[in-house]
């Protein structure tokens, strides 16, 4: 085991490794002191402890990156619903169950914003306000503020994106207590998505067959709304961990059910591309 | 551990652990193992004595990812068995659309079950024997109530177990499944009462926090205690 090689390998993924190690003289001193006494076999353990000292002092920046990313998405969702609920338009979100459901969802998104701000130690104003967004997505959803059907389509895209976004970030939070909180938000977004899918099915022309879960479609998008193809890219997958789910072990699981029963994740980059369609220049996610 | 004297000692040990009356150092000298490991073994022995032959049950050993996957496999077995029974003879008041969606859910759960079975291979626990005597399968209210309980519990189980998973691949797979369980839960809740798809206040007993917009999350011991009424097979938990 060559420590220089190891450090070089780490440098490839963390350019600040030497900075992290050398200013923390205690970490290095401890390591070299131990180094005098330990056998080669115990070296990996000692290395681990050195890196824990270098990295373990604060919440890893990657976890904060995930939380900040999640917060931006929650800002987007909250502003969308909150604005819609203030628009007085009798042909827009109807009073009764529809308005109640959107209110429930809006309140959850606000709770997520507040929770994530708290986790990140943000005490000031929101990082994104309504004026930072363009919910028409550059005109693609031009009547989003007046047409209930358009409102529902965009809302569904946000929720299904949210589910995929949190799922995609889970590996970075692996083993961290924050993961549990992220999963608890993730499944709430999935509940929202399932309900919105039923609202879309009941109200959007041509969408009556939309299921609460994401059915098979050749390009992954089962909504019939071409503008949101990117939200569903890859959802047509029916193979998990190399195991074909369609007809698994001689069962009658159909291709659609195989695609439905596992929701796919989206990478952070893919989610940012989708979110940025709705974020104005200067505030886009990078 | 069949030695009665040992069991008694373990139980004493367990009590002392909880009372924190025994110093860590002397405890380790006595036990010769990690405190956590022994406490769990003690709990296991206690259960063995109270509930009979361990060899008849299924053991979930949470020392590694196989334990978590087997835990998920056990829950999926339970859900699949329930929906297979419902889908084979749905309550007469179910609509055509509801029957179709319960068919879907049935096959989703069957697919999850078979996926875990294949992924676990020889490490898989056996088939669990279920006990649905508390459910009236001819009555829609009873069936929907049980379905909601299974789905909400499933969500809380996956949410609570995620942090135990060491493999990135399995963590993502659990994430892929849990959101589908949440979709099921929302759908079933909306049938029971439209608009309750994410009634987090009602999910507080499963660990949900309405004020923070958080769904349920429970540790495996709590989940298994709740699921226990539906399972005849004894499930032993070690290294939790």
Short mmCIF file of C-alpha atoms in Angstrom, two decimals:
data_model
loop_
_atom_site.label_atom_id
_atom_site.label_comp_id
_atom_site.label_asym_id
_atom_site.label_seq_id
_atom_site.Cartn_x
_atom_site.Cartn_y
_atom_site.Cartn_z
CA UNK A 1 0.00 0.00 0.00
CA UNK A 2 1.45 3.28 -1.14
CA UNK A 3 0.07 6.26 0.71
CA UNK A 4 1.17 8.68 -2.00
CA UNK A 5 -0.78 6.74 -4.59
CA UNK A 6 -3.80 6.76 -2.35
CA UNK A 7 -3.58 10.48 -1.81
CA UNK A 8 -3.20 11.02 -5.55
CA UNK A 9 -6.27 8.92 -6.18
CA UNK A 10 -8.20 10.96 -3.69
CA UNK A 11 -6.94 14.17 -5.25
CA UNK A 12 -8.63 13.18 -8.48
CA UNK A 13 -12.02 13.37 -6.79
CA UNK A 14 -11.20 15.87 -4.08
CA UNK A 15 -8.76 18.56 -5.19
CA UNK A 16 -8.57 19.87 -1.66
CA UNK A 17 -7.28 16.72 -0.05
CA UNK A 18 -3.87 18.17 0.79
CA UNK A 19 -5.47 21.31 2.14
CA UNK A 20 -7.80 19.21 4.20
CA UNK A 21 -4.97 17.17 5.60
CA UNK A 22 -2.07 19.58 6.10
CA UNK A 23 -3.80 22.43 7.95
CA UNK A 24 -5.15 19.89 10.34
CA UNK A 25 -1.85 19.12 11.88
CA UNK A 26 -3.42 17.01 14.53
CA UNK A 27 -4.79 14.61 12.00
CA UNK A 28 -1.39 14.16 10.38
CA UNK A 29 0.53 14.08 13.65
CA UNK A 30 -1.78 11.44 15.05
CA UNK A 31 -1.36 9.44 11.92
CA UNK A 32 2.43 9.52 11.93
CA UNK A 33 2.58 8.78 15.64
CA UNK A 34 0.40 5.78 15.14
CA UNK A 35 2.38 4.87 12.07
CA UNK A 36 5.44 4.18 14.16
CA UNK A 37 3.66 1.50 16.11
CA UNK A 38 1.32 -0.21 13.72
CA UNK A 39 1.90 -3.12 11.44
CA UNK A 40 1.25 -2.95 7.73
CA UNK A 41 -1.90 -5.01 8.17
CA UNK A 42 -3.40 -2.37 10.40
CA UNK A 43 -2.59 0.45 7.99
CA UNK A 44 -5.98 0.62 6.30
CA UNK A 45 -7.61 1.15 9.69
CA UNK A 46 -5.18 3.92 10.54
CA UNK A 47 -5.74 5.53 7.16
CA UNK A 48 -9.44 5.45 7.78
CA UNK A 49 -9.02 7.24 11.06
CA UNK A 50 -6.83 9.88 9.46
CA UNK A 51 -9.39 10.63 6.80
CA UNK A 52 -12.16 10.65 9.33
CA UNK A 53 -10.31 13.39 11.13
CA UNK A 54 -9.77 15.32 7.92
CA UNK A 55 -13.32 15.00 6.69
CA UNK A 56 -15.34 14.21 9.74
CA UNK A 57 -15.27 17.54 11.55
CA UNK A 58 -18.21 19.07 9.77
CA UNK A 59 -21.21 17.88 7.84
CA UNK A 60 -19.67 16.69 4.55
CA UNK A 61 -20.06 19.32 1.88
CA UNK A 62 -21.67 16.79 -0.40
CA UNK A 63 -24.53 16.28 2.04
CA UNK A 64 -25.07 20.03 2.22
CA UNK A 65 -24.97 20.16 -1.56
CA UNK A 66 -27.79 17.64 -1.65
CA UNK A 67 -29.81 19.55 0.90
CA UNK A 68 -29.30 22.82 -0.97
CA UNK A 69 -30.34 21.17 -4.21
CA UNK A 70 -33.44 19.72 -2.57
CA UNK A 71 -34.25 23.11 -1.09
CA UNK A 72 -34.18 24.74 -4.54
CA UNK A 73 -36.68 22.15 -5.82
CA UNK A 74 -38.91 22.69 -2.81
CA UNK A 75 -38.82 26.47 -3.40
CA UNK A 76 -39.95 25.82 -6.94
CA UNK A 77 -42.82 23.58 -5.87
CA UNK A 78 -43.94 25.79 -3.01
CA UNK A 79 -43.98 28.97 -5.08
CA UNK A 80 -45.91 27.21 -7.81
CA UNK A 81 -48.72 25.96 -5.59
CA UNK A 82 -48.79 29.00 -3.35
CA UNK A 83 -49.23 31.35 -6.28
CA UNK A 84 -51.89 29.16 -7.88
CA UNK A 85 -53.93 29.13 -4.69
CA UNK A 86 -53.96 32.93 -4.59
CA UNK A 87 -55.29 33.25 -8.14
CA UNK A 88 -59.00 33.96 -8.05
CA UNK A 89 -60.37 32.31 -11.13
CA UNK A 90 -63.53 30.27 -11.16
CA UNK A 91 -62.28 28.12 -14.01
CA UNK A 92 -58.96 27.50 -12.29
CA UNK A 93 -58.52 25.25 -9.24
CA UNK A 94 -62.09 24.42 -8.19
CA UNK A 95 -63.21 24.85 -4.62
CA UNK A 96 -63.74 21.64 -2.68
CA UNK A 97 -61.52 18.55 -2.87
CA UNK A 98 -59.27 19.92 -5.61
CA UNK A 99 -58.38 23.11 -3.78
CA UNK A 100 -58.07 21.17 -0.52
CA UNK A 101 -55.63 18.71 -2.10
CA UNK A 102 -53.48 21.45 -3.62
CA UNK A 103 -53.49 23.22 -0.26
CA UNK A 104 -52.31 20.05 1.47
CA UNK A 105 -49.51 19.66 -1.05
CA UNK A 106 -48.57 23.36 -0.85
CA UNK A 107 -48.32 23.13 2.93
CA UNK A 108 -46.06 20.08 2.75
CA UNK A 109 -43.74 21.85 0.32
CA UNK A 110 -43.53 24.84 2.68
CA UNK A 111 -42.77 22.49 5.55
CA UNK A 112 -40.00 20.95 3.45
CA UNK A 113 -38.58 24.40 2.66
CA UNK A 114 -38.53 25.32 6.34
CA UNK A 115 -37.06 21.97 7.35
CA UNK A 116 -34.26 22.16 4.77
CA UNK A 117 -33.51 25.80 5.56
CA UNK A 118 -33.21 24.81 9.19
CA UNK A 119 -30.94 21.88 8.36
CA UNK A 120 -28.69 24.19 6.37
CA UNK A 121 -28.73 26.87 9.05
CA UNK A 122 -30.44 29.39 6.78
CA UNK A 123 -32.35 31.87 8.91
CA UNK A 124 -32.99 34.70 6.44
CA UNK A 125 -35.39 35.17 3.57
CA UNK A 126 -36.11 32.45 1.04
CA UNK A 127 -33.39 31.98 -1.56
CA UNK A 128 -36.01 31.87 -4.32
CA UNK A 129 -39.20 33.88 -4.62
CA UNK A 130 -42.02 33.69 -7.14
CA UNK A 131 -40.41 36.29 -9.41
CA UNK A 132 -37.41 33.98 -9.87
CA UNK A 133 -39.53 31.42 -11.71
CA UNK A 134 -41.16 31.21 -15.08
CA UNK A 135 -43.80 28.53 -14.69
CA UNK A 136 -44.77 28.86 -18.35
CA UNK A 137 -41.35 27.33 -19.12
CA UNK A 138 -40.61 29.94 -21.75
CA UNK A 139 -44.14 29.78 -23.13
CA UNK A 140 -44.49 26.01 -23.36
CA UNK A 141 -47.19 26.16 -20.70
CA UNK A 142 -48.37 29.69 -21.55
CA UNK A 143 -51.76 29.41 -19.79
CA UNK A 144 -50.43 27.79 -16.62
CA UNK A 145 -51.92 30.61 -14.51
CA UNK A 146 -55.39 30.41 -16.00
CA UNK A 147 -55.98 26.90 -17.27
CA UNK A 148 -56.64 24.23 -14.64
CA UNK A 149 -55.57 21.43 -16.98
CA UNK A 150 -52.24 23.11 -17.66
CA UNK A 151 -51.78 23.76 -13.96
CA UNK A 152 -52.28 20.04 -13.23
CA UNK A 153 -49.90 18.93 -15.97
CA UNK A 154 -47.08 21.09 -14.63
CA UNK A 155 -47.83 20.10 -11.03
CA UNK A 156 -47.62 16.41 -11.95
CA UNK A 157 -44.32 16.98 -13.73
CA UNK A 158 -42.94 18.66 -10.61
CA UNK A 159 -44.04 15.87 -8.26
CA UNK A 160 -42.82 13.00 -10.42
CA UNK A 161 -39.55 14.90 -10.89
CA UNK A 162 -39.30 15.44 -7.15
CA UNK A 163 -39.65 11.72 -6.46
CA UNK A 164 -36.94 10.90 -8.99
CA UNK A 165 -34.68 13.70 -7.74
CA UNK A 166 -34.64 12.60 -4.11
CA UNK A 167 -34.12 8.99 -5.17
CA UNK A 168 -31.10 10.01 -7.23
CA UNK A 169 -29.48 11.79 -4.30
CA UNK A 170 -29.91 8.92 -1.82
CA UNK A 171 -26.47 7.38 -2.53
CA UNK A 172 -24.72 10.58 -1.42
CA UNK A 173 -26.61 10.43 1.88
CA UNK A 174 -25.97 6.70 2.39
CA UNK A 175 -25.56 5.76 6.03
CA UNK A 176 -26.19 9.34 7.16
CA UNK A 177 -29.09 10.16 9.49
CA UNK A 178 -30.12 12.82 6.98
CA UNK A 179 -30.97 9.98 4.59
CA UNK A 180 -33.98 8.99 6.70
CA UNK A 181 -35.33 12.54 6.56
CA UNK A 182 -34.76 12.69 2.81
CA UNK A 183 -36.59 9.39 2.37
CA UNK A 184 -39.47 10.70 4.48
CA UNK A 185 -39.76 13.67 2.11
CA UNK A 186 -39.31 11.40 -0.94
CA UNK A 187 -42.31 9.22 -0.12
CA UNK A 188 -44.49 12.26 0.59
CA UNK A 189 -43.66 13.53 -2.89
CA UNK A 190 -44.68 10.11 -4.23
CA UNK A 191 -48.01 10.38 -2.42
CA UNK A 192 -48.50 13.83 -3.98
CA UNK A 193 -47.64 12.45 -7.41
CA UNK A 194 -50.13 9.59 -7.06
CA UNK A 195 -52.91 11.99 -6.11
CA UNK A 196 -52.06 14.48 -8.85
CA UNK A 197 -52.08 11.64 -11.38
CA UNK A 198 -55.66 10.95 -10.37
CA UNK A 199 -56.51 14.65 -10.65
CA UNK A 200 -54.96 14.72 -14.11
CA UNK A 201 -56.87 11.55 -15.08
CA UNK A 202 -60.15 13.12 -13.93
CA UNK A 203 -59.63 16.57 -15.45
CA UNK A 204 -57.15 16.62 -18.31
CA UNK A 205 -58.51 15.90 -21.78
CA UNK A 206 -57.25 12.57 -23.10
CA UNK A 207 -55.60 11.50 -19.84
CA UNK A 208 -58.41 9.42 -18.32
CA UNK A 209 -56.29 6.27 -18.32
CA UNK A 210 -53.44 7.74 -16.29
CA UNK A 211 -52.62 5.51 -13.33
CA UNK A 212 -51.40 6.57 -9.85
CA UNK A 213 -48.15 4.78 -10.78
CA UNK A 214 -46.00 5.32 -13.86
CA UNK A 215 -47.11 2.84 -16.51
CA UNK A 216 -44.92 1.50 -19.29
CA UNK A 217 -44.44 3.68 -22.32
CA UNK A 218 -41.77 3.23 -24.98
CA UNK A 219 -40.01 6.46 -23.97
CA UNK A 220 -40.97 6.26 -20.30
CA UNK A 221 -43.53 9.05 -20.46
CA UNK A 222 -47.01 7.66 -19.78
CA UNK A 223 -48.69 11.08 -19.41
CA UNK A 224 -49.21 11.86 -23.09
CA UNK A 225 -47.71 15.31 -22.49
CA UNK A 226 -44.73 15.45 -24.84
CA UNK A 227 -43.32 18.59 -23.20
CA UNK A 228 -42.45 16.59 -20.08
CA UNK A 229 -40.67 13.68 -21.77
CA UNK A 230 -37.48 14.45 -19.84
CA UNK A 231 -39.29 13.97 -16.54
CA UNK A 232 -39.98 10.33 -17.39
CA UNK A 233 -36.89 9.36 -19.35
CA UNK A 234 -35.92 5.83 -18.34
CA UNK A 235 -39.17 4.95 -16.55
CA UNK A 236 -39.75 2.25 -19.16
CA UNK A 237 -37.03 0.16 -17.53
CA UNK A 238 -38.12 -3.35 -16.57
CA UNK A 239 -34.74 -4.78 -15.51
CA UNK A 240 -33.56 -4.30 -11.92
CA UNK A 241 -30.10 -5.36 -10.74
CA UNK A 242 -29.84 -7.47 -13.86
CA UNK A 243 -33.11 -9.26 -13.12
CA UNK A 244 -35.88 -9.07 -15.72
CA UNK A 245 -39.08 -8.21 -13.86
CA UNK A 246 -41.55 -8.90 -16.70
CA UNK A 247 -42.83 -12.44 -16.08
CA UNK A 248 -40.29 -12.92 -13.29
CA UNK A 249 -40.04 -16.53 -12.05
CA UNK A 250 -42.95 -17.62 -14.24
CA UNK A 251 -45.41 -15.09 -12.81
CA UNK A 252 -47.85 -13.10 -14.94
CA UNK A 253 -46.19 -9.75 -14.25
CA UNK A 254 -46.75 -7.72 -17.42
CA UNK A 255 -44.29 -5.36 -19.04
CA UNK A 256 -46.26 -2.36 -17.77
CA UNK A 257 -46.52 -3.72 -14.25
CA UNK A 258 -42.79 -4.43 -14.33
CA UNK A 259 -42.11 -0.80 -15.25
CA UNK A 260 -44.68 0.48 -12.74
CA UNK A 261 -43.43 -1.41 -9.71
CA UNK A 262 -40.00 0.26 -9.66
CA UNK A 263 -39.73 4.05 -9.93
CA UNK A 264 -36.48 5.11 -11.58
CA UNK A 265 -34.14 7.82 -10.34
CA UNK A 266 -32.88 10.90 -12.15
CA UNK A 267 -29.34 12.22 -11.88
CA UNK A 268 -28.81 15.63 -10.33
CA UNK A 269 -27.81 16.98 -13.75
CA UNK A 270 -31.01 15.72 -15.36
CA UNK A 271 -33.13 17.21 -12.59
CA UNK A 272 -31.36 20.56 -12.92
CA UNK A 273 -32.06 20.61 -16.65
CA UNK A 274 -35.75 20.10 -15.94
CA UNK A 275 -35.91 22.59 -13.08
CA UNK A 276 -34.01 25.23 -15.04
CA UNK A 277 -36.77 25.28 -17.65
CA UNK A 278 -38.84 26.95 -14.96
CA UNK A 279 -36.15 29.16 -13.41
CA UNK A 280 -35.24 32.58 -14.79
CA UNK A 281 -31.75 33.51 -15.94
CA UNK A 282 -29.41 34.43 -13.12
CA UNK A 283 -31.09 32.04 -10.68
CA UNK A 284 -30.71 28.82 -12.61
CA UNK A 285 -29.26 25.80 -10.87
CA UNK A 286 -25.66 25.09 -11.76
CA UNK B 1 -28.48 -20.86 23.62
CA UNK B 2 -30.34 -23.61 25.42
CA UNK B 3 -28.66 -23.42 28.79
CA UNK B 4 -31.15 -22.04 31.28
CA UNK B 5 -28.47 -20.66 33.50
CA UNK B 6 -26.99 -18.76 30.60
CA UNK B 7 -30.34 -17.34 29.69
CA UNK B 8 -30.86 -16.16 33.23
CA UNK B 9 -27.49 -14.53 33.22
CA UNK B 10 -28.19 -12.90 29.91
CA UNK B 11 -31.44 -11.55 31.18
CA UNK B 12 -29.73 -10.14 34.21
CA UNK B 13 -27.15 -8.68 31.94
CA UNK B 14 -29.83 -7.14 29.80
CA UNK B 15 -31.47 -5.56 32.83
CA UNK B 16 -28.21 -4.16 34.01
CA UNK B 17 -27.51 -2.75 30.59
CA UNK B 18 -30.76 -0.91 30.53
CA UNK B 19 -30.28 0.27 34.08
CA UNK B 20 -26.74 1.34 33.28
CA UNK B 21 -25.76 0.00 36.68
CA UNK B 22 -22.78 -1.92 35.37
CA UNK B 23 -19.62 -0.19 34.28
CA UNK B 24 -18.70 -0.64 30.66
CA UNK B 25 -15.31 -2.07 31.43
CA UNK B 26 -16.46 -4.73 33.83
CA UNK B 27 -19.31 -5.59 31.55
CA UNK B 28 -16.99 -6.20 28.64
CA UNK B 29 -14.74 -8.29 30.84
CA UNK B 30 -17.70 -10.38 31.81
CA UNK B 31 -19.24 -10.69 28.40
CA UNK B 32 -16.11 -10.82 26.30
CA UNK B 33 -17.90 -9.20 23.40
CA UNK B 34 -19.39 -5.93 22.33
CA UNK B 35 -22.10 -4.65 24.60
CA UNK B 36 -24.52 -4.12 21.76
CA UNK B 37 -24.05 -7.63 20.40
CA UNK B 38 -24.61 -9.23 23.76
CA UNK B 39 -27.67 -7.16 24.51
CA UNK B 40 -29.24 -8.35 21.31
CA UNK B 41 -28.25 -11.94 21.93
CA UNK B 42 -29.79 -11.67 25.33
CA UNK B 43 -32.99 -10.36 23.80
CA UNK B 44 -32.88 -13.20 21.31
CA UNK B 45 -32.47 -15.83 24.01
CA UNK B 46 -35.32 -14.40 25.96
CA UNK B 47 -37.55 -14.63 22.93
CA UNK B 48 -36.41 -18.18 22.21
CA UNK B 49 -37.44 -19.29 25.61
CA UNK B 50 -40.78 -17.56 25.51
CA UNK B 51 -41.88 -18.43 22.03
CA UNK B 52 -40.48 -21.84 21.38
CA UNK B 53 -38.39 -23.45 18.71
CA UNK B 54 -36.28 -21.02 16.76
CA UNK B 55 -35.65 -23.50 13.97
CA UNK B 56 -39.29 -23.24 12.86
CA UNK B 57 -39.01 -19.50 12.22
CA UNK B 58 -37.22 -17.13 9.91
CA UNK B 59 -34.19 -15.25 11.13
CA UNK B 60 -33.44 -11.74 10.01
CA UNK B 61 -29.80 -11.06 10.74
CA UNK B 62 -29.25 -7.34 10.38
CA UNK B 63 -25.47 -7.62 10.48
CA UNK B 64 -25.33 -6.88 6.75
CA UNK B 65 -27.44 -5.92 3.74
CA UNK B 66 -28.81 -9.44 3.38
CA UNK B 67 -30.64 -8.90 6.65
CA UNK B 68 -32.24 -5.72 5.36
CA UNK B 69 -33.11 -7.36 2.04
CA UNK B 70 -34.63 -10.35 3.82
CA UNK B 71 -36.62 -7.94 5.97
CA UNK B 72 -37.96 -6.32 2.80
CA UNK B 73 -38.55 -9.79 1.34
CA UNK B 74 -40.60 -10.73 4.39
CA UNK B 75 -42.76 -7.61 4.10
CA UNK B 76 -43.22 -8.07 0.37
CA UNK B 77 -44.25 -11.69 0.94
CA UNK B 78 -46.90 -10.44 3.33
CA UNK B 79 -48.19 -7.76 0.96
CA UNK B 80 -48.16 -10.07 -2.06
CA UNK B 81 -50.11 -12.77 -0.21
CA UNK B 82 -52.70 -10.21 0.83
CA UNK B 83 -53.21 -8.77 -2.66
CA UNK B 84 -53.24 -12.16 -4.35
CA UNK B 85 -56.14 -13.06 -2.09
CA UNK B 86 -57.92 -9.75 -2.72
CA UNK B 87 -57.40 -9.81 -6.48
CA UNK B 88 -58.63 -13.41 -6.76
CA UNK B 89 -61.99 -12.46 -5.21
CA UNK B 90 -62.40 -8.70 -4.78
CA UNK B 91 -65.19 -7.34 -2.58
CA UNK B 92 -68.37 -7.09 -4.66
CA UNK B 93 -68.57 -3.33 -4.22
CA UNK B 94 -65.22 -2.74 -5.95
CA UNK B 95 -65.59 -0.86 -9.23
CA UNK B 96 -64.11 -2.17 -12.45
CA UNK B 97 -61.34 0.43 -12.20
CA UNK B 98 -60.59 -0.56 -8.62
CA UNK B 99 -60.42 -4.23 -9.54
CA UNK B 100 -57.98 -3.40 -12.32
CA UNK B 101 -55.77 -1.32 -10.05
CA UNK B 102 -55.79 -3.99 -7.37
CA UNK B 103 -54.63 -6.40 -10.05
CA UNK B 104 -51.78 -4.02 -10.77
CA UNK B 105 -50.88 -3.68 -7.09
CA UNK B 106 -51.00 -7.45 -6.73
CA UNK B 107 -48.46 -7.91 -9.47
CA UNK B 108 -46.31 -5.05 -8.22
CA UNK B 109 -46.00 -6.79 -4.86
CA UNK B 110 -45.49 -10.19 -6.44
CA UNK B 111 -42.74 -8.66 -8.58
CA UNK B 112 -41.10 -7.12 -5.50
CA UNK B 113 -41.27 -10.45 -3.68
CA UNK B 114 -39.79 -12.40 -6.56
CA UNK B 115 -37.14 -9.75 -7.14
CA UNK B 116 -35.90 -10.05 -3.57
CA UNK B 117 -36.05 -13.82 -3.73
CA UNK B 118 -33.82 -13.82 -6.80
CA UNK B 119 -31.52 -11.08 -5.53
CA UNK B 120 -30.99 -12.92 -2.24
CA UNK B 121 -30.49 -16.34 -3.82
CA UNK B 122 -29.38 -18.87 -1.24
CA UNK B 123 -29.39 -16.18 1.47
CA UNK B 124 -33.16 -15.80 1.20
CA UNK B 125 -35.38 -16.72 4.13
CA UNK B 126 -38.13 -19.26 3.47
CA UNK B 127 -41.74 -18.59 2.65
CA UNK B 128 -43.69 -17.02 5.49
CA UNK B 129 -47.00 -18.40 6.63
CA UNK B 130 -49.52 -15.56 6.83
CA UNK B 131 -52.48 -15.03 9.14
CA UNK B 132 -55.21 -12.87 7.62
CA UNK B 133 -57.92 -14.06 10.00
CA UNK B 134 -58.47 -10.46 11.12
CA UNK B 135 -59.45 -9.40 7.58
CA UNK B 136 -62.91 -9.91 6.03
CA UNK B 137 -62.05 -10.32 2.36
CA UNK B 138 -65.71 -9.93 1.29
CA UNK B 139 -65.95 -6.52 2.92
CA UNK B 140 -64.50 -3.52 1.06
CA UNK B 141 -63.99 -1.50 4.22
CA UNK B 142 -62.03 -4.31 5.84
CA UNK B 143 -59.95 -4.94 2.72
CA UNK B 144 -59.19 -1.25 2.12
CA UNK B 145 -58.33 -0.71 5.77
CA UNK B 146 -55.89 -3.61 5.71
CA UNK B 147 -54.43 -2.47 2.38
CA UNK B 148 -53.85 1.01 3.76
CA UNK B 149 -52.22 -0.44 6.87
CA UNK B 150 -49.89 -2.61 4.76
CA UNK B 151 -48.89 0.22 2.42
CA UNK B 152 -48.37 2.87 5.08
CA UNK B 153 -46.37 0.39 7.13
CA UNK B 154 -44.36 -0.63 4.08
CA UNK B 155 -43.44 2.99 3.40
CA UNK B 156 -42.40 3.53 7.02
CA UNK B 157 -40.41 0.28 6.94
CA UNK B 158 -38.39 1.18 3.85
CA UNK B 159 -37.89 4.75 5.07
CA UNK B 160 -36.62 3.50 8.41
CA UNK B 161 -34.39 0.77 6.97
CA UNK B 162 -32.68 2.86 4.29
CA UNK B 163 -29.99 4.14 6.61
CA UNK B 164 -28.95 0.54 7.38
CA UNK B 165 -28.20 -0.30 3.76
CA UNK B 166 -24.50 -0.32 2.95
CA UNK B 167 -24.65 -1.07 -0.77
CA UNK B 168 -25.45 1.90 -2.99
CA UNK B 169 -27.18 -0.37 -5.49
CA UNK B 170 -29.51 -1.83 -2.88
CA UNK B 171 -30.18 1.60 -1.40
CA UNK B 172 -31.31 2.86 -4.79
CA UNK B 173 -33.40 -0.28 -5.33
CA UNK B 174 -35.12 0.23 -1.99
CA UNK B 175 -35.76 3.82 -3.05
CA UNK B 176 -37.24 2.62 -6.33
CA UNK B 177 -39.66 0.39 -4.45
CA UNK B 178 -40.67 2.66 -1.58
CA UNK B 179 -42.06 5.39 -3.81
CA UNK B 180 -44.26 2.82 -5.52
CA UNK B 181 -45.52 1.67 -2.12
CA UNK B 182 -46.25 5.34 -1.35
CA UNK B 183 -48.22 5.61 -4.60
CA UNK B 184 -50.23 2.55 -3.57
CA UNK B 185 -50.83 4.04 -0.13
CA UNK B 186 -52.02 7.33 -1.61
CA UNK B 187 -54.35 5.57 -4.06
CA UNK B 188 -55.90 3.36 -1.39
CA UNK B 189 -56.25 6.24 1.06
CA UNK B 190 -58.04 8.30 -1.58
CA UNK B 191 -60.54 5.47 -2.14
CA UNK B 192 -61.24 5.34 1.58
CA UNK B 193 -61.50 9.12 1.85
CA UNK B 194 -60.57 11.39 -1.04
CA UNK B 195 -57.88 13.85 -0.06
CA UNK B 196 -56.21 11.71 2.61
CA UNK B 197 -53.41 10.58 0.26
CA UNK B 198 -50.81 12.23 2.49
CA UNK B 199 -52.60 12.73 5.80
CA UNK B 200 -49.36 12.85 7.73
CA UNK B 201 -51.05 13.67 11.02
CA UNK B 202 -52.79 10.29 10.90
CA UNK B 203 -49.42 8.66 10.20
CA UNK B 204 -47.80 9.98 13.36
CA UNK B 205 -47.90 6.53 15.02
CA UNK B 206 -45.67 5.33 12.16
CA UNK B 207 -43.17 8.12 12.74
CA UNK B 208 -44.57 10.77 10.40
CA UNK B 209 -44.13 14.43 11.37
CA UNK B 210 -46.90 16.53 9.88
CA UNK B 211 -45.33 19.86 10.86
CA UNK B 212 -42.23 19.00 8.84
CA UNK B 213 -44.03 17.34 5.95
CA UNK B 214 -42.37 14.00 6.74
CA UNK B 215 -43.80 10.55 6.03
CA UNK B 216 -43.49 7.62 8.41
CA UNK B 217 -40.20 5.93 9.28
CA UNK B 218 -39.91 3.05 11.70
CA UNK B 219 -37.10 0.78 12.81
CA UNK B 220 -37.47 -2.92 11.89
CA UNK B 221 -38.35 -4.02 15.43
CA UNK B 222 -41.33 -1.67 15.52
CA UNK B 223 -42.45 -2.62 12.02
CA UNK B 224 -42.26 -6.33 12.80
CA UNK B 225 -44.20 -5.84 16.02
CA UNK B 226 -47.02 -4.25 14.00
CA UNK B 227 -46.81 -6.76 11.14
CA UNK B 228 -46.71 -9.65 13.61
CA UNK B 229 -50.47 -10.06 13.74
CA UNK B 230 -50.45 -11.04 10.06
CA UNK B 231 -47.63 -13.58 10.25
CA UNK B 232 -47.76 -17.09 11.72
CA UNK B 233 -44.12 -17.84 11.09
CA UNK B 234 -41.95 -16.73 13.95
CA UNK B 235 -39.52 -14.04 12.86
CA UNK B 236 -36.31 -13.82 14.85
CA UNK B 237 -34.33 -10.61 14.72
CA UNK B 238 -30.64 -10.50 15.52
CA UNK B 239 -27.89 -7.91 15.27
CA UNK B 240 -30.35 -5.05 14.99
#
